[in-house]
Amino acid sequence: MIRVTIWNEFRHEQEAEEIRAVYPEGIHGAIAKALNSPDFAVRTATLDMPEHGLTQQVLDDTDVLFWWGHCAHHEVQDAVVDRVLTRVLDGMGLVCLHSAHASKILQRLMGTRTDRLRWRDDGELNRLWVLEPSHPIAAGLGDFFEIPSDETYGEHFEIPAPDELVFVTWYPGGEVFRSGCCWQRGQGRIFYFQPGHETAPVYFQPEVQMVLRNAARWAVPTATRVPHTGHCQRVANK
Ligand code: ZN
């Protein structure tokens, strides 16, 4: 059983009727439904909860943390970001979705200005090409899949080169974007997945839901021990 916590800023859905119509149970509610499987024990947390719902106990009980944020990245307390960062370095998986590219936690982990990319919200087609067909996150997908309408993102995206690049998206406007990126930081696995603007029902689409489930399984902690660091005795006998 993989313990998943889905964190959502949860502001757009409360403040805008047209967005609430798309996600009546919040974006976190839609992602929770996508992960509705015996493999996962899912809980949700939102920005306005005490400590943003990410207490030390919650994080200690989390194998994989999903993160969706957009308009209130600056309201996330640095102490909570520090706490999440430590858990990722110790092995917790992190899946950053869509505009979480600009979240404090992703910027801290990447060390670059990950908020820098091209974008245009005109609801055009997104065609996600699978670059690594044998990658666990691409399991069950074909050569590509399409999202009928979502935001356009484009290069340049200021990220360190991904350890593995699973998806590149093509847009009718001519842009391309590294839309499925894997990194390891410390003992933790990180996946960035671009689809999911708040006005598009992207997280109800079966292929997207499959990617979310695959990502949760891929990002699960694999460390079986705490690696030794610090002052040590000589290993050799002689
Ligand atoms: Zn967006």
Coordinates of C-alpha atoms and ligand atoms in Angstrom, one line a residue:
M1 CA 0.0 0.0 0.0
I2 CA 1.5 3.3 -1.1
R3 CA 0.6 6.2 1.1
V4 CA -0.1 9.3 -1.0
T5 CA -0.8 12.8 0.1
I6 CA -2.3 15.2 -2.5
W7 CA -1.6 18.8 -1.7
N8 CA -3.6 21.5 -3.5
E9 CA -3.5 25.2 -3.1
F10 CA -7.4 25.1 -3.5
R11 CA -8.0 28.8 -4.2
H12 CA -9.2 28.9 -7.8
E13 CA -12.0 26.4 -7.1
Q14 CA -13.3 28.4 -4.2
E15 CA -13.0 31.8 -5.8
A16 CA -14.2 31.3 -9.4
E17 CA -17.6 29.7 -10.3
E18 CA -16.4 28.5 -13.7
I19 CA -13.4 26.7 -12.1
R20 CA -15.6 25.2 -9.4
A21 CA -17.8 23.9 -12.2
V22 CA -14.9 22.0 -13.6
Y23 CA -13.6 20.7 -10.3
P24 CA -16.5 20.7 -7.8
E25 CA -14.5 18.6 -5.3
G26 CA -11.3 20.6 -5.9
I27 CA -8.4 19.6 -8.1
H28 CA -7.2 17.5 -5.1
G29 CA -10.5 15.6 -5.1
A30 CA -10.2 14.8 -8.8
I31 CA -6.6 13.5 -8.4
A32 CA -7.7 11.5 -5.3
K33 CA -10.3 9.8 -7.6
A34 CA -7.7 9.1 -10.2
L35 CA -5.7 7.3 -7.5
N36 CA -8.7 5.3 -6.3
S37 CA -7.2 1.9 -6.3
P38 CA -6.3 -0.8 -3.7
D39 CA -2.6 0.1 -4.3
F40 CA -3.0 3.5 -2.7
A41 CA -4.0 5.0 0.7
V42 CA -4.8 8.6 -0.3
R43 CA -5.3 11.7 1.9
T44 CA -5.5 15.3 0.8
A45 CA -4.2 18.6 2.3
T46 CA -4.7 22.2 1.3
L47 CA -3.0 25.6 1.8
D48 CA -5.5 27.0 4.3
M49 CA -5.2 24.1 6.7
P50 CA -3.0 24.6 9.8
E51 CA 0.6 24.1 8.6
H52 CA -0.9 23.7 5.1
G53 CA -2.0 20.2 6.2
L54 CA 1.7 19.1 6.0
T55 CA 2.7 18.5 9.6
Q56 CA 5.7 16.4 10.3
Q57 CA 3.5 13.5 11.2
V58 CA 1.6 13.7 7.8
L59 CA 4.9 13.9 5.9
D60 CA 6.4 11.0 7.9
D61 CA 3.4 9.0 7.0
T62 CA 3.6 9.9 3.2
D63 CA 5.4 7.9 0.6
V64 CA 4.6 10.1 -2.3
L65 CA 3.4 13.8 -2.2
F66 CA 1.5 15.3 -5.1
W67 CA 1.6 19.1 -5.4
W68 CA -0.7 21.5 -7.3
G69 CA -0.3 25.3 -6.8
H70 CA -0.6 28.4 -8.9
C71 CA -1.6 31.8 -7.5
A72 CA -0.4 31.5 -3.9
H73 CA 3.0 29.9 -4.1
H74 CA 4.3 32.9 -2.0
E75 CA 1.9 32.0 0.8
V76 CA 3.5 28.6 1.4
Q77 CA 5.5 29.0 4.6
D78 CA 9.2 28.5 4.3
A79 CA 9.2 26.2 7.3
V80 CA 6.8 23.9 5.6
V81 CA 8.9 24.0 2.4
D82 CA 12.0 23.1 4.5
R83 CA 10.1 20.2 6.0
V84 CA 9.0 18.8 2.6
L85 CA 12.6 19.3 1.2
T86 CA 14.1 17.2 4.0
R87 CA 11.6 14.4 3.5
V88 CA 12.3 14.3 -0.2
L89 CA 16.0 14.2 0.4
D90 CA 15.4 11.3 2.8
G91 CA 13.4 9.4 0.2
M92 CA 9.8 10.7 -0.1
G93 CA 8.6 10.9 -3.7
L94 CA 7.3 14.2 -5.1
V95 CA 5.0 14.7 -8.1
C96 CA 4.7 18.4 -9.1
L97 CA 1.8 19.1 -11.4
H98 CA 1.2 21.9 -14.0
S99 CA 1.8 25.3 -12.5
A100 CA 3.7 23.7 -9.5
H101 CA 6.6 24.3 -11.8
A102 CA 6.8 27.7 -10.0
S103 CA 6.4 26.3 -6.5
K104 CA 9.0 27.0 -3.8
I105 CA 9.6 23.4 -3.2
L106 CA 10.5 22.6 -6.9
Q107 CA 12.7 25.7 -7.1
R108 CA 14.5 24.6 -4.0
L109 CA 15.1 21.1 -5.2
M110 CA 16.1 22.1 -8.7
G111 CA 18.3 25.1 -7.8
T112 CA 17.1 27.0 -10.9
R113 CA 14.3 29.5 -11.7
T114 CA 11.8 26.9 -12.6
D115 CA 9.1 29.6 -12.9
R116 CA 10.7 30.6 -16.1
L117 CA 9.0 29.2 -19.2
R118 CA 6.8 30.4 -22.1
W119 CA 3.0 30.1 -21.7
R120 CA -0.2 31.0 -23.4
D121 CA -3.7 30.1 -22.1
D122 CA -5.7 29.6 -25.3
G123 CA -7.0 26.1 -24.6
E124 CA -5.4 24.4 -27.5
L125 CA -4.6 20.7 -28.2
N126 CA -1.7 19.2 -26.3
R127 CA 0.0 16.2 -27.9
L128 CA 2.2 14.4 -25.5
W129 CA 4.8 12.2 -27.1
V130 CA 6.2 9.3 -25.2
L131 CA 10.0 9.5 -25.4
E132 CA 10.7 6.5 -23.2
P133 CA 8.2 3.7 -24.0
S134 CA 9.7 1.3 -21.4
H135 CA 9.7 3.9 -18.6
P136 CA 7.3 2.9 -15.7
I137 CA 5.6 6.2 -15.9
A138 CA 4.7 5.6 -19.6
A139 CA 3.2 2.1 -18.9
G140 CA 0.0 1.5 -20.8
L141 CA 0.4 4.4 -23.2
G142 CA 0.8 4.4 -26.9
D143 CA 3.3 6.4 -29.0
F144 CA 1.5 9.6 -27.9
F145 CA -1.8 10.8 -26.4
E146 CA -3.7 14.0 -26.8
I147 CA -5.4 16.4 -24.4
P148 CA -8.1 18.2 -26.4
S149 CA -7.7 21.5 -24.6
D150 CA -5.2 22.8 -22.1
E151 CA -2.7 25.6 -21.6
T152 CA 0.3 25.9 -23.9
Y153 CA 3.7 25.9 -22.2
G154 CA 6.9 26.2 -24.2
E155 CA 10.7 26.1 -24.1
H156 CA 12.7 27.5 -22.7
F157 CA 11.9 25.9 -19.4
E158 CA 14.7 26.8 -16.9
I159 CA 15.2 23.4 -15.3
P160 CA 18.4 21.3 -14.8
A161 CA 18.5 18.5 -17.5
P162 CA 16.2 15.8 -16.3
D163 CA 17.7 12.4 -15.4
E164 CA 15.0 10.9 -17.5
L165 CA 12.7 12.7 -20.0
V166 CA 9.5 10.7 -20.4
F167 CA 7.2 13.2 -22.3
V168 CA 7.6 16.1 -24.7
T169 CA 4.5 18.0 -25.6
W170 CA 3.8 19.5 -29.1
Y171 CA 1.3 22.3 -29.5
P172 CA -0.4 23.6 -32.6
G173 CA 1.1 27.0 -31.9
G174 CA 4.5 25.6 -32.7
E175 CA 5.9 25.3 -29.2
V176 CA 7.4 22.1 -27.7
F177 CA 7.9 21.6 -24.0
R178 CA 9.6 19.0 -21.7
S179 CA 6.3 17.9 -20.0
G180 CA 7.3 14.8 -18.1
C181 CA 10.6 15.1 -16.3
C182 CA 12.3 12.8 -13.7
W183 CA 15.0 13.7 -11.3
Q184 CA 16.6 12.2 -8.1
R185 CA 17.6 14.5 -5.3
G186 CA 19.2 12.8 -2.3
Q187 CA 17.2 9.5 -1.9
G188 CA 14.0 11.0 -3.3
R189 CA 12.4 10.8 -6.7
I190 CA 10.8 13.8 -8.3
F191 CA 8.5 13.9 -11.3
Y192 CA 7.2 17.0 -13.0
F193 CA 4.1 16.6 -15.2
Q194 CA 2.8 19.6 -17.2
P195 CA -0.9 19.0 -17.9
G196 CA -3.6 20.4 -15.7
H197 CA -4.6 24.1 -16.0
E198 CA -7.5 24.8 -13.6
T199 CA -10.1 25.6 -16.3
A200 CA -9.6 22.3 -18.2
P201 CA -10.9 18.9 -17.0
V202 CA -7.6 17.3 -17.6
Y203 CA -7.4 15.2 -14.4
F204 CA -10.6 13.3 -15.5
Q205 CA -8.9 12.1 -18.7
P206 CA -8.0 8.3 -18.5
E207 CA -4.5 8.7 -20.0
V208 CA -3.7 11.4 -17.5
Q209 CA -5.0 9.4 -14.6
M210 CA -2.9 6.5 -15.8
V211 CA 0.2 8.7 -15.7
L212 CA -0.7 9.9 -12.2
R213 CA -1.0 6.3 -10.9
N214 CA 2.2 5.3 -12.7
A215 CA 4.1 8.3 -11.3
A216 CA 2.9 7.4 -7.7
R217 CA 4.2 3.9 -8.1
W218 CA 7.5 5.1 -9.7
A219 CA 8.2 7.7 -7.0
V220 CA 7.7 5.5 -4.0
P221 CA 10.7 5.4 -1.7
T222 CA 13.3 2.7 -2.5
A223 CA 15.9 3.4 0.2
T224 CA 16.0 0.6 2.6
R225 CA 18.5 2.2 5.0
V226 CA 19.9 5.6 5.9
P227 CA 23.2 6.0 4.1
H228 CA 26.2 6.5 6.4
T229 CA 27.7 10.0 6.4
G230 CA 30.0 11.9 8.8
H231 CA 33.3 10.9 10.5
C232 CA 34.1 7.3 10.1
Q233 CA 36.7 4.6 11.0
R234 CA 38.8 3.1 8.2
V235 CA 37.0 0.4 6.3
A236 CA 40.1 -1.7 5.5
N237 CA 41.6 -4.0 8.2
K238 CA 45.2 -3.4 7.2
Ligands
ZN1 ZN -2.2 27.0 -15.9

